[in-house]
Short mmCIF file of C-alpha atoms and ligand atoms in Angstrom, two decimals:
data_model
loop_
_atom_site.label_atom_id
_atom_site.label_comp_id
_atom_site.label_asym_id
_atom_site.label_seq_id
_atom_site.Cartn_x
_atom_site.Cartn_y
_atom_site.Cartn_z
CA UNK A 1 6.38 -11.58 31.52
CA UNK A 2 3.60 -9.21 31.34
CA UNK A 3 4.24 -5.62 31.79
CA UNK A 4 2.58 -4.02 34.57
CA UNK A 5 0.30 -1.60 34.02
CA UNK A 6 -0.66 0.68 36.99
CA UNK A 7 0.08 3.97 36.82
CA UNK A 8 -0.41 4.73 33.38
CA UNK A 9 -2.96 6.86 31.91
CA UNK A 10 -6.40 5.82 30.63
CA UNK A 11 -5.96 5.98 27.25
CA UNK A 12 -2.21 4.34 27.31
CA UNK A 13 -3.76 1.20 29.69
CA UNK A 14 -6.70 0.89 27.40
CA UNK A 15 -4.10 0.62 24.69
CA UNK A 16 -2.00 -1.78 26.23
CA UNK A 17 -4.74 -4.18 26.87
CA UNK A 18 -5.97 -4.14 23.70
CA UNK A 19 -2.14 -4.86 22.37
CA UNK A 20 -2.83 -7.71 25.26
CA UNK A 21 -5.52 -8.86 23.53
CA UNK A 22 -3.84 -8.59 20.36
CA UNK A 23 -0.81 -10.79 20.51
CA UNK A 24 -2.78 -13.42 22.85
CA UNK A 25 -5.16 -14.40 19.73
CA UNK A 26 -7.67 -15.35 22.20
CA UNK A 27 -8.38 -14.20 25.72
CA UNK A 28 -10.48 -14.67 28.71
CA UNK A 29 -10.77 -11.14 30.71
CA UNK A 30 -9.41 -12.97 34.31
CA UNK A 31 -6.06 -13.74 31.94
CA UNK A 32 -5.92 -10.07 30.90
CA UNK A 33 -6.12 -9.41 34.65
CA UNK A 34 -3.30 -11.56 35.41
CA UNK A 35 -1.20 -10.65 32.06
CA UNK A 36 -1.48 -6.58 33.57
CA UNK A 37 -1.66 -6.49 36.57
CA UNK A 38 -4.79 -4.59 36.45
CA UNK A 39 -8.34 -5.58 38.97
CA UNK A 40 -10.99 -7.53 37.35
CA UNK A 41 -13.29 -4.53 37.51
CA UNK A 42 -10.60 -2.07 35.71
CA UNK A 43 -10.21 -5.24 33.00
CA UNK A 44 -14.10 -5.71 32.86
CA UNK A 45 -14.49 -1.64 32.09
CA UNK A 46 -11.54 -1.27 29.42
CA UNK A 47 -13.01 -4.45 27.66
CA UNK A 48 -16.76 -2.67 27.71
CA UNK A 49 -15.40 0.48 25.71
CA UNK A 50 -13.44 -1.70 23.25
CA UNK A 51 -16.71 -3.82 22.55
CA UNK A 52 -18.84 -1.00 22.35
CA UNK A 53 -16.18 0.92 19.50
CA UNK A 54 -16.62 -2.76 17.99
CA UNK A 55 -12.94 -3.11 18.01
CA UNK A 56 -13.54 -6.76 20.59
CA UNK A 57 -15.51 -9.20 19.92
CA UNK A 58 -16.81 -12.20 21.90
CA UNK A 59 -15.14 -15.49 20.49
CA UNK A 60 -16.21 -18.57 22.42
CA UNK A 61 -15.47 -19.90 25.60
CA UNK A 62 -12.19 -21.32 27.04
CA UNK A 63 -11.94 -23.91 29.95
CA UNK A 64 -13.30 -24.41 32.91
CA UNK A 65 -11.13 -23.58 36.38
CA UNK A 66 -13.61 -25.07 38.67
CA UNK A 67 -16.40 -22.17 37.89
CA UNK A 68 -18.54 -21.20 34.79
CA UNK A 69 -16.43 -21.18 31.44
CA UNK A 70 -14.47 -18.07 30.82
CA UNK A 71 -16.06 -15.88 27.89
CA UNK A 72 -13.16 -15.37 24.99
CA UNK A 73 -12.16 -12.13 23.51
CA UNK A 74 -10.74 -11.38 20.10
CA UNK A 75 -9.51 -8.30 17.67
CA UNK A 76 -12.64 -7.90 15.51
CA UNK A 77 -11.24 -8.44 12.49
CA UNK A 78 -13.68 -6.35 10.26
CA UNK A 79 -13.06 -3.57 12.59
CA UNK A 80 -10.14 -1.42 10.91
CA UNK A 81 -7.96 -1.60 8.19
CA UNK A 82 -4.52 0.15 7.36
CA UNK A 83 -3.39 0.27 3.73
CA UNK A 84 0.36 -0.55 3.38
CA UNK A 85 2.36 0.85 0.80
CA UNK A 86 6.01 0.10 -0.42
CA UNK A 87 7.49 2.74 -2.90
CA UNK A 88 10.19 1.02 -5.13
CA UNK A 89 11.90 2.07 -8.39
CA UNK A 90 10.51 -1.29 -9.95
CA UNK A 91 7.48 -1.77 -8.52
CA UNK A 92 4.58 -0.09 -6.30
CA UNK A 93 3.06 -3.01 -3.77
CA UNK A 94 -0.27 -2.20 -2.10
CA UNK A 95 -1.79 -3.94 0.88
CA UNK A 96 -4.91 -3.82 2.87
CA UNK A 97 -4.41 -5.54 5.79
CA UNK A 98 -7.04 -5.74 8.75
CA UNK A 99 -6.79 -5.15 12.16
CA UNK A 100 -4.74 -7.96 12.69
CA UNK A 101 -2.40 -7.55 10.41
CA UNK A 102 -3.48 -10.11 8.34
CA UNK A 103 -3.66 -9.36 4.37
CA UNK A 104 -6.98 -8.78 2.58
CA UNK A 105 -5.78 -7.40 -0.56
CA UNK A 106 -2.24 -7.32 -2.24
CA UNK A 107 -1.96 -5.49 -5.56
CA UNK A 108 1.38 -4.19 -7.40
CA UNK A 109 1.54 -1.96 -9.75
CA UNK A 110 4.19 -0.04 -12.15
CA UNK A 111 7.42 1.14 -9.82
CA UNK A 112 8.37 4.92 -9.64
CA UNK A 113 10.57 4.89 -12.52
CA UNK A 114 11.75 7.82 -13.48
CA UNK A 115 8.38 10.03 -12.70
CA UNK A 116 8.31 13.65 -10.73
CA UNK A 117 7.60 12.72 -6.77
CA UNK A 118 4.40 14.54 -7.15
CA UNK A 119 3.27 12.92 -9.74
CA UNK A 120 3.76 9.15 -8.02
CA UNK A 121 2.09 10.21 -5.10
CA UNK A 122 -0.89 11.64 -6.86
CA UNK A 123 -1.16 7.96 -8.16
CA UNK A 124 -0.65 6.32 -5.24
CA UNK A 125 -3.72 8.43 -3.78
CA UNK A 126 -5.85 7.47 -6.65
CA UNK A 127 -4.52 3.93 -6.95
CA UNK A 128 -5.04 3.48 -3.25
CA UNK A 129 -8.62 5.35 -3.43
CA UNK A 130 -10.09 2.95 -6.13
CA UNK A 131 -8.43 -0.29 -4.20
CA UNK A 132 -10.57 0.80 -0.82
CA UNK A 133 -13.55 1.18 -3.12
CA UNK A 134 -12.75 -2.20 -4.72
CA UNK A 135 -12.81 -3.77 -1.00
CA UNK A 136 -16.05 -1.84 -0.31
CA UNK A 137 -13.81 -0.57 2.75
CA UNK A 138 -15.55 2.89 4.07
CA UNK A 139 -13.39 5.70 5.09
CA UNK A 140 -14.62 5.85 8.60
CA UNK A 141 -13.21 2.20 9.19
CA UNK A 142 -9.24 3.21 7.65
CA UNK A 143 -6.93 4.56 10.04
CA UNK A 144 -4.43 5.87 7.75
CA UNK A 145 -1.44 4.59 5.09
CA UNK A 146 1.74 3.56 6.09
CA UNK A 147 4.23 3.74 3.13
CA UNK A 148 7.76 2.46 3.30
CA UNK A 149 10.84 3.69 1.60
CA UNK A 150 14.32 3.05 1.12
CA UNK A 151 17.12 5.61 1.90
CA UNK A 152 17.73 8.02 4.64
CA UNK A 153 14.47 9.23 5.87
CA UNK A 154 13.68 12.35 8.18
CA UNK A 155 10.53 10.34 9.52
CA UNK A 156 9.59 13.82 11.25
CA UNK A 157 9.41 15.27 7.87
CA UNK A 158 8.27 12.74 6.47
CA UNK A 159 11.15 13.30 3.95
CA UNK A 160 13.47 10.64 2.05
CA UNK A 161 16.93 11.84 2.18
CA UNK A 162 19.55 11.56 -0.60
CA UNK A 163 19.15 8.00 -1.16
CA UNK A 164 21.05 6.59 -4.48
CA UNK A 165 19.85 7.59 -7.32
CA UNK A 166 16.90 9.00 -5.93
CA UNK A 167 17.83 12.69 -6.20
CA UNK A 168 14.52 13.96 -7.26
CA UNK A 169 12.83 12.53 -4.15
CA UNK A 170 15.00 14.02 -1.88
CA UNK A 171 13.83 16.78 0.21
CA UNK A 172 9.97 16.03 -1.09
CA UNK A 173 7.97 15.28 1.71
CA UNK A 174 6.47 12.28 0.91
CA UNK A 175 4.19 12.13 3.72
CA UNK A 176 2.98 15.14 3.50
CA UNK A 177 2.29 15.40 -0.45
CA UNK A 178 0.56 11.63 0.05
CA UNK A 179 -1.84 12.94 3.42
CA UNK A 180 -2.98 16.24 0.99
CA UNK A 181 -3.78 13.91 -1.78
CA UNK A 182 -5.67 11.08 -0.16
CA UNK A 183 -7.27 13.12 2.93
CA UNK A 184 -5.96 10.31 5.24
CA UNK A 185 -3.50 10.31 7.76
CA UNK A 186 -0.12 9.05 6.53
CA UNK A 187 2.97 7.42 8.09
CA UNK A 188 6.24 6.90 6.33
CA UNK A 189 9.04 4.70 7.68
CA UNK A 190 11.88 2.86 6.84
CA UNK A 191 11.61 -0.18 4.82
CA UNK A 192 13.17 -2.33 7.11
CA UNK A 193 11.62 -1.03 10.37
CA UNK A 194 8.10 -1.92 8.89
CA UNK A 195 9.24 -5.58 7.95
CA UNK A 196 10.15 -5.71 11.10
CA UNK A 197 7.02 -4.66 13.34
CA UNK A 198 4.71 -6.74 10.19
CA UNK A 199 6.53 -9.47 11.74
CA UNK A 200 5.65 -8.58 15.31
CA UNK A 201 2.26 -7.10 14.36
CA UNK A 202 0.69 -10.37 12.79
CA UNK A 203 1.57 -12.10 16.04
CA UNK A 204 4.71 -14.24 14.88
CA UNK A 205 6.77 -12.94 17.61
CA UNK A 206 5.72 -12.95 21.31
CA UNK A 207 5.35 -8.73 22.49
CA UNK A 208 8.22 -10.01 25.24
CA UNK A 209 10.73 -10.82 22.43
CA UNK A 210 13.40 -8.85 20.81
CA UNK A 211 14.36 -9.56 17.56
CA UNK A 212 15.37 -8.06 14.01
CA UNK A 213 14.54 -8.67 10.47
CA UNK A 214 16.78 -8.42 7.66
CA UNK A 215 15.14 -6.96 4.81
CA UNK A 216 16.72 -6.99 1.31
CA UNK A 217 15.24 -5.19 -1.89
CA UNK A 218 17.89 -2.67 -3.55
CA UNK A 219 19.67 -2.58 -0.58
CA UNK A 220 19.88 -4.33 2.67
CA UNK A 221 18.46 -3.09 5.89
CA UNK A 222 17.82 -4.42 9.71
CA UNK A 223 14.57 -3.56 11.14
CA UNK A 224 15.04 -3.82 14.90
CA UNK A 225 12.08 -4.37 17.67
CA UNK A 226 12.89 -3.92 21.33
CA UNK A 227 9.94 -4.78 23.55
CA UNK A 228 7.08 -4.65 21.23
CA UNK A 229 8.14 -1.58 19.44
CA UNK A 230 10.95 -0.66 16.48
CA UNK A 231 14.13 0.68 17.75
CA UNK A 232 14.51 4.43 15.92
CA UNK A 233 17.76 5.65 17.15
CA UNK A 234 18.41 9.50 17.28
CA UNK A 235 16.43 9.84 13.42
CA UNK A 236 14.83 6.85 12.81
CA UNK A 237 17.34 5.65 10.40
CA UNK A 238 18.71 2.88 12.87
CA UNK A 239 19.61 -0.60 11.28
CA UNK A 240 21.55 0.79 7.85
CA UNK A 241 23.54 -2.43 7.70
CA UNK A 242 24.14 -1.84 4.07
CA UNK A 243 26.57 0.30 4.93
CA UNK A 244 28.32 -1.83 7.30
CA UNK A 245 31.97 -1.71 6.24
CA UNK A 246 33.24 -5.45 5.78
CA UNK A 247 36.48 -4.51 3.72
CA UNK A 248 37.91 -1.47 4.41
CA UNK A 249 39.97 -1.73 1.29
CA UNK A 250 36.87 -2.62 -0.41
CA UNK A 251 35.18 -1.02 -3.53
CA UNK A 252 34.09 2.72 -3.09
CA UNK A 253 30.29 3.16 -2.27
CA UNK A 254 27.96 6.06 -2.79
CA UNK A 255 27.67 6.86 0.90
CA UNK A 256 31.40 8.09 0.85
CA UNK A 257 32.55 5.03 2.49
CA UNK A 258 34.67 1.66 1.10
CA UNK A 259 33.55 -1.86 1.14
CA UNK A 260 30.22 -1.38 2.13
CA UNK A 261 27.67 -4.83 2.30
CA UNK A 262 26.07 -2.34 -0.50
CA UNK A 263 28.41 -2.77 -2.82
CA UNK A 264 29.79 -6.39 -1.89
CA UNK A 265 26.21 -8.65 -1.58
CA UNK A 266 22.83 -6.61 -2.68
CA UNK A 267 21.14 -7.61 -5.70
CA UNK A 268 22.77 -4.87 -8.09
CA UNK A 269 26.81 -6.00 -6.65
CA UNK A 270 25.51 -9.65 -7.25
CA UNK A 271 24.24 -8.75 -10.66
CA UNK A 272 27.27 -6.62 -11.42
CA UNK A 273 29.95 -9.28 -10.77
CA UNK A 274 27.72 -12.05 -12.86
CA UNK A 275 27.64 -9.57 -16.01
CA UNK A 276 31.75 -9.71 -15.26
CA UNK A 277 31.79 -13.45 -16.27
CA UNK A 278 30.59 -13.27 -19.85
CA UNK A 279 29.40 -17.18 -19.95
CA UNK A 280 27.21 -17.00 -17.28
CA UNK A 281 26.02 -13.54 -18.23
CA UNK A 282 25.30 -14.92 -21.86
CA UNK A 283 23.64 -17.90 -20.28
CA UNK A 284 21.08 -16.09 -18.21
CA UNK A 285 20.40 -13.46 -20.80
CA UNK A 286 21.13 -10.62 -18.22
CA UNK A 287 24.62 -8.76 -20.06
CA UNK A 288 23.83 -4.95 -20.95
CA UNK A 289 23.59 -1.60 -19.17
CA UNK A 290 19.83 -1.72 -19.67
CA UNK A 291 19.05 -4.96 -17.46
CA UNK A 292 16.74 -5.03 -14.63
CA UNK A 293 18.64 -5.21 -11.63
CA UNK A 294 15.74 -7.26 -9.88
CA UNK A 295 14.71 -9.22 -12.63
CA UNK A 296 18.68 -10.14 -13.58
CA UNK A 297 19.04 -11.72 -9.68
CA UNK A 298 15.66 -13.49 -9.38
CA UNK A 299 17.60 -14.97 -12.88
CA UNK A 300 20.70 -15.69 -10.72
CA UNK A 301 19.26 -16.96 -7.64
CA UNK A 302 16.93 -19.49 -10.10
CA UNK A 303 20.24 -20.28 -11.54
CA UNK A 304 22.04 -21.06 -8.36
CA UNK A 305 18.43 -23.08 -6.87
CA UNK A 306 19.09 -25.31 -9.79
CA UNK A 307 23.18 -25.72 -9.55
CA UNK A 308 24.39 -23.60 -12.10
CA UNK A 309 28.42 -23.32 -10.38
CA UNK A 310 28.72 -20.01 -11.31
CA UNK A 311 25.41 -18.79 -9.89
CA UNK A 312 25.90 -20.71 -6.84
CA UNK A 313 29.28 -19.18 -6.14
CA UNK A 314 27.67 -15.28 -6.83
CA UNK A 315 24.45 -16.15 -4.02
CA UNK A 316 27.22 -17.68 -1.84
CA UNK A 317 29.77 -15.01 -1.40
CA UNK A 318 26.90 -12.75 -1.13
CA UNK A 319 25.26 -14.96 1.66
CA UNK A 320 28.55 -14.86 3.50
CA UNK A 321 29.09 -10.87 3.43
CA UNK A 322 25.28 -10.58 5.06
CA UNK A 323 25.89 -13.48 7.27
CA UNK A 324 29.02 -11.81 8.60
CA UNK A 325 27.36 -8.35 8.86
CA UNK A 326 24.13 -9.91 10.53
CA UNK A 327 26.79 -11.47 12.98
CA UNK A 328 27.97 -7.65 14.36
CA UNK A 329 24.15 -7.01 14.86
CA UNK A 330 23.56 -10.18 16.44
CA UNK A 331 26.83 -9.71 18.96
CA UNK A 332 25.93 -5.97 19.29
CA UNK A 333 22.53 -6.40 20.58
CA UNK A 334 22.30 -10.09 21.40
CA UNK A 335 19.53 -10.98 20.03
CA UNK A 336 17.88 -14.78 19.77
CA UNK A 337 15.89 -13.97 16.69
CA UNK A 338 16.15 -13.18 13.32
CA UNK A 339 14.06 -12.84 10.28
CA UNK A 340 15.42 -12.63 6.40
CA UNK A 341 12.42 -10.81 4.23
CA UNK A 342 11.70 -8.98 1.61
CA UNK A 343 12.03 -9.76 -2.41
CA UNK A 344 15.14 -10.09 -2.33
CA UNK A 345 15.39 -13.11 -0.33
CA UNK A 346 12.61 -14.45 -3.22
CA UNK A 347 14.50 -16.62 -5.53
CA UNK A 348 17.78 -18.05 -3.48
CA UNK A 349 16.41 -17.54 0.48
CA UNK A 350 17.39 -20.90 1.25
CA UNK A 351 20.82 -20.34 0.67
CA UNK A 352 20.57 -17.30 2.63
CA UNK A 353 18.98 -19.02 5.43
CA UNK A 354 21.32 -22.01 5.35
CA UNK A 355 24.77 -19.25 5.69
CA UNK A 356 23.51 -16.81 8.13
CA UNK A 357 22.55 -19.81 10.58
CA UNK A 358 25.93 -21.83 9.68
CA UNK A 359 27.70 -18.22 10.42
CA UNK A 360 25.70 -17.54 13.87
CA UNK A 361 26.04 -21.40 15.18
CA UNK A 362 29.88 -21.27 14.28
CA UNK A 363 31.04 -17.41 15.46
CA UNK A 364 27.90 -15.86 17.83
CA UNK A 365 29.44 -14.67 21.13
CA UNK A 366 26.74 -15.66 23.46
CA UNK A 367 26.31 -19.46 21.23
CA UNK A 368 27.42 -21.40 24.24
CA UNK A 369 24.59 -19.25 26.36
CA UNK A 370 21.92 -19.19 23.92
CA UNK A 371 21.26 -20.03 20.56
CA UNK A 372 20.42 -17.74 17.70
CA UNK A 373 17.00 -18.95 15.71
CA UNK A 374 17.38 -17.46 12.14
CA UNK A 375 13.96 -17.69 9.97
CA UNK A 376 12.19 -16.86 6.62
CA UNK A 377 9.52 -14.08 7.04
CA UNK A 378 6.31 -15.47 6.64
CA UNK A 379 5.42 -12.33 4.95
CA UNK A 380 6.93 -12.94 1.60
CA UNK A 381 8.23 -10.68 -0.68
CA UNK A 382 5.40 -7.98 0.60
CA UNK A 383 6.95 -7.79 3.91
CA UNK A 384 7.44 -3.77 4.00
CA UNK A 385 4.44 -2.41 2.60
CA UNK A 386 2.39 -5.13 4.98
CA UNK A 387 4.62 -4.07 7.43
CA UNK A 388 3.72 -0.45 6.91
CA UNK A 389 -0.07 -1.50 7.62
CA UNK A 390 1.13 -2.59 10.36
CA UNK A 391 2.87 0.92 11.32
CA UNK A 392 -0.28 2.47 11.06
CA UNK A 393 -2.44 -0.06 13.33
CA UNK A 394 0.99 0.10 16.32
CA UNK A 395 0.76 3.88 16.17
CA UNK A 396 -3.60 4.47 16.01
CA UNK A 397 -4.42 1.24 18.17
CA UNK A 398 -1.68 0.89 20.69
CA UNK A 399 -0.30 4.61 20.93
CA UNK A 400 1.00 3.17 24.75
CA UNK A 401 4.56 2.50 22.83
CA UNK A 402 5.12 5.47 21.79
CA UNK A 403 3.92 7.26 25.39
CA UNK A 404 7.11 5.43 26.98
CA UNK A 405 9.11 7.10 24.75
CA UNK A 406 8.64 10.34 25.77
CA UNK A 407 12.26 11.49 25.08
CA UNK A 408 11.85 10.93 21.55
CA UNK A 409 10.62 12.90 18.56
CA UNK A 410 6.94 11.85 17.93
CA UNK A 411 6.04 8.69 15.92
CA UNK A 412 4.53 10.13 13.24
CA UNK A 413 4.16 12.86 10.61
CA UNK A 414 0.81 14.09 10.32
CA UNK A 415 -0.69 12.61 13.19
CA UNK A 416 -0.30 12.36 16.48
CA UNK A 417 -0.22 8.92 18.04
CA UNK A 418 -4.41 8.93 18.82
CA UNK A 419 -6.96 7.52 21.22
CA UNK A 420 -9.17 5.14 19.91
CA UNK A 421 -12.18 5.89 18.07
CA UNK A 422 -14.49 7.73 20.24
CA UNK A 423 -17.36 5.98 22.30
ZN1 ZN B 1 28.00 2.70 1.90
#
């Protein structure tokens, strides 16, 4: 049902009815009316300013209701862009996506390896620089970069917190070291949390929905949306579902904790247990210390896609530790909808897929109330740094989300949730 709208300020209702006109598609301004709760004439005003800053455009007529033909009204799509950024040990992923969230340009380049923080991020400025030039996309039309990162952020600080392995990045304020490079405001979230709202952003998911995604790279994380924004918890670092304890007796994991779904199903535990079983390891090429972790599981899922027994059994058991852990999220916030992204879900998804939905039909609480719709991104394997484009539009275009949540730290770390572009 629509949310209604009176009594909000200016620049939040203005931003609400273009997130109206934003997950509709297409829209006549008497539907807007109805969908807010707001008079004709208020509708008719709002829409002026957002044709005039070009951000609406006219797009053909819908039907009849016994008058004249209602005009249409779109997102321009040409309007604004947000680059999208995920940061990854292996590999750097760039996206330009439009104001829809919708992809113009995808590029990847070399990971962060082993290189100083400062010196990734002055890359990433000049990397994302020369792509914007590429795309002939002028400065005055970008509303920022979003960049997504693994690990425990402090989103305020922009500021990726002992994650594993990452040592040197913690306490470097990514954010902050990314905005003084590139000039442009910068937001950096969770990898999973900008999955998540990609998801919602590119229209997939209705604004009244709740739903999470389950994102897997390295690790595995839940990106949750409540009513047409992400969930953020206390810090921000809500959805950590890789450290979901499913064996207390389990292996040790870096967090300090036992039997973690970090060390029983990601890519590298996967990877770990096939190098145990020397035929299989020999078979896919992937034994020694100096093996890609990502490149050694696409290996395994391929292996498993095809039959290979041993494979099959290694995506299985790992399919069955997420599937029970995405069962806890489903029963704790009973949800309808999930989403599996990310690369990690590349190679053996399916299988994936076909155990978290076998799981949720067999053991949900609510299954005899509702049932639980489990899905593939559409996004691909690019889902968090479109996703983080997508950060960057929610928090510039609709800043109305994050003026309900006044109780909570601000949205963002070098910018403050703005209006939109001045008339
Ligand atoms: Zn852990």
């Amino acid at each position: 049902m629509a949310r209604r709208l009176k009594g909000q300020s200016s620049v939040e209702t203005r931003s609400a009815i273009l997130d109206l006109i934003r997950s509709s598609g297409r829209v006549s301004r008497i539907e807007l009316s109805e969908r807010s709760g707001l008079t004709e004439a208020t509708i008719s005003k709002i829409v002026r300013s957002l044709l005039l800053d070009g951000l609406v455009v006219e797009a053909g007529y819908g039907d009849s209701t016994g008058g004249k033909r209602p005009v249409l009204l779109a997102l321009n799509t040409e309007s604004r862009y947000a680059v999208g950024i995920s940061l990854d040990a292996e590999h750097i992923v760039y996206v330009i996506a439009d104001v829809t969230g919708r992809p113009v340009h995808t590029m990847t380049a070399a990971g962060t390896g082993r290189s100083a923080p400062p010196d990734v991020i002055k890359r990433v400025a000049k990397e994302s620089q020369r792509l914007l030039r590429k795309q002939g996309i002028a400065d005055a039309d970008l509303v920022g970069i979003g960049i997504a990162g693994a690990g425990r952020l402090d989103r305020a600080g922009g500021v990726l917190r002992s994650s594993k392995k990452a040592s040197e990045w913690e306490d470097f304020a990514v954010a902050d070291a990314l905005h003084d490079a590139s000039g442009l405001p910068v937001i950096f979230d969770n990898d999973a949390n900008c999955a998540a709202l990609g998801e919602f952003w590119s229209g997939r998911v209705p604004a009244t929905r709740d739903f999470a995604t389950a994102y897997m790279a390295s690790g595995i994380g839940a990106g949750i949306v409540i009513n047409g924004d992400v969930y953020r918890g206390a810090s921000s670092n809500v959805g950590e579902i890789s450290h979901m304890t499913l064996d207390i007796n389990g292996p040790e994991c870096w967090c300090g904790s036992r039997g973690c779904l970090e060390v029983l199903a990601t890519p590298a535990a996967v990877v770990q247990r096939a190098q145990q079983d020397a035929a299989l390891s020999e078979r896919l090429g992937i034994a020694g210390d100096t093996i890609d972790v990502r490149h050694a599981f696409a290996l395994i899922g391929r292996a498993a896609m095809s039959g290979d027994t041993a494979a099959v059994a290694l995506i299985e058991q790992s399919a069955e530790y997420l599937a029970k852990a995405l069962l806890s999220v489903v029963n704790m916030l009973d949800i309808d909808t999930l989403f599996l992204g990310g690369p990690g879900f590349a190679e053996a998804g399916q299988i994936y897929l076909r155990t978290a939905r076998d799981e949720l039909a067999a053991h949900a609480f609510m299954r005899t109330v509702h049932p639980v719709s489990v899905e593939m991104s559409a996004v691909g394997p690019e889902a968090a740094a479109l996703g983080a484009a997508s950060v960057v539009l929610h928090s510039h275009l609709t800043p109305h989300h994050a003026a309900t949540r006044s109780r909570r730290k601000p949205p963002s770390v070098t910018i403050e949730a703005v209006p939109l572009a001045s008339a």
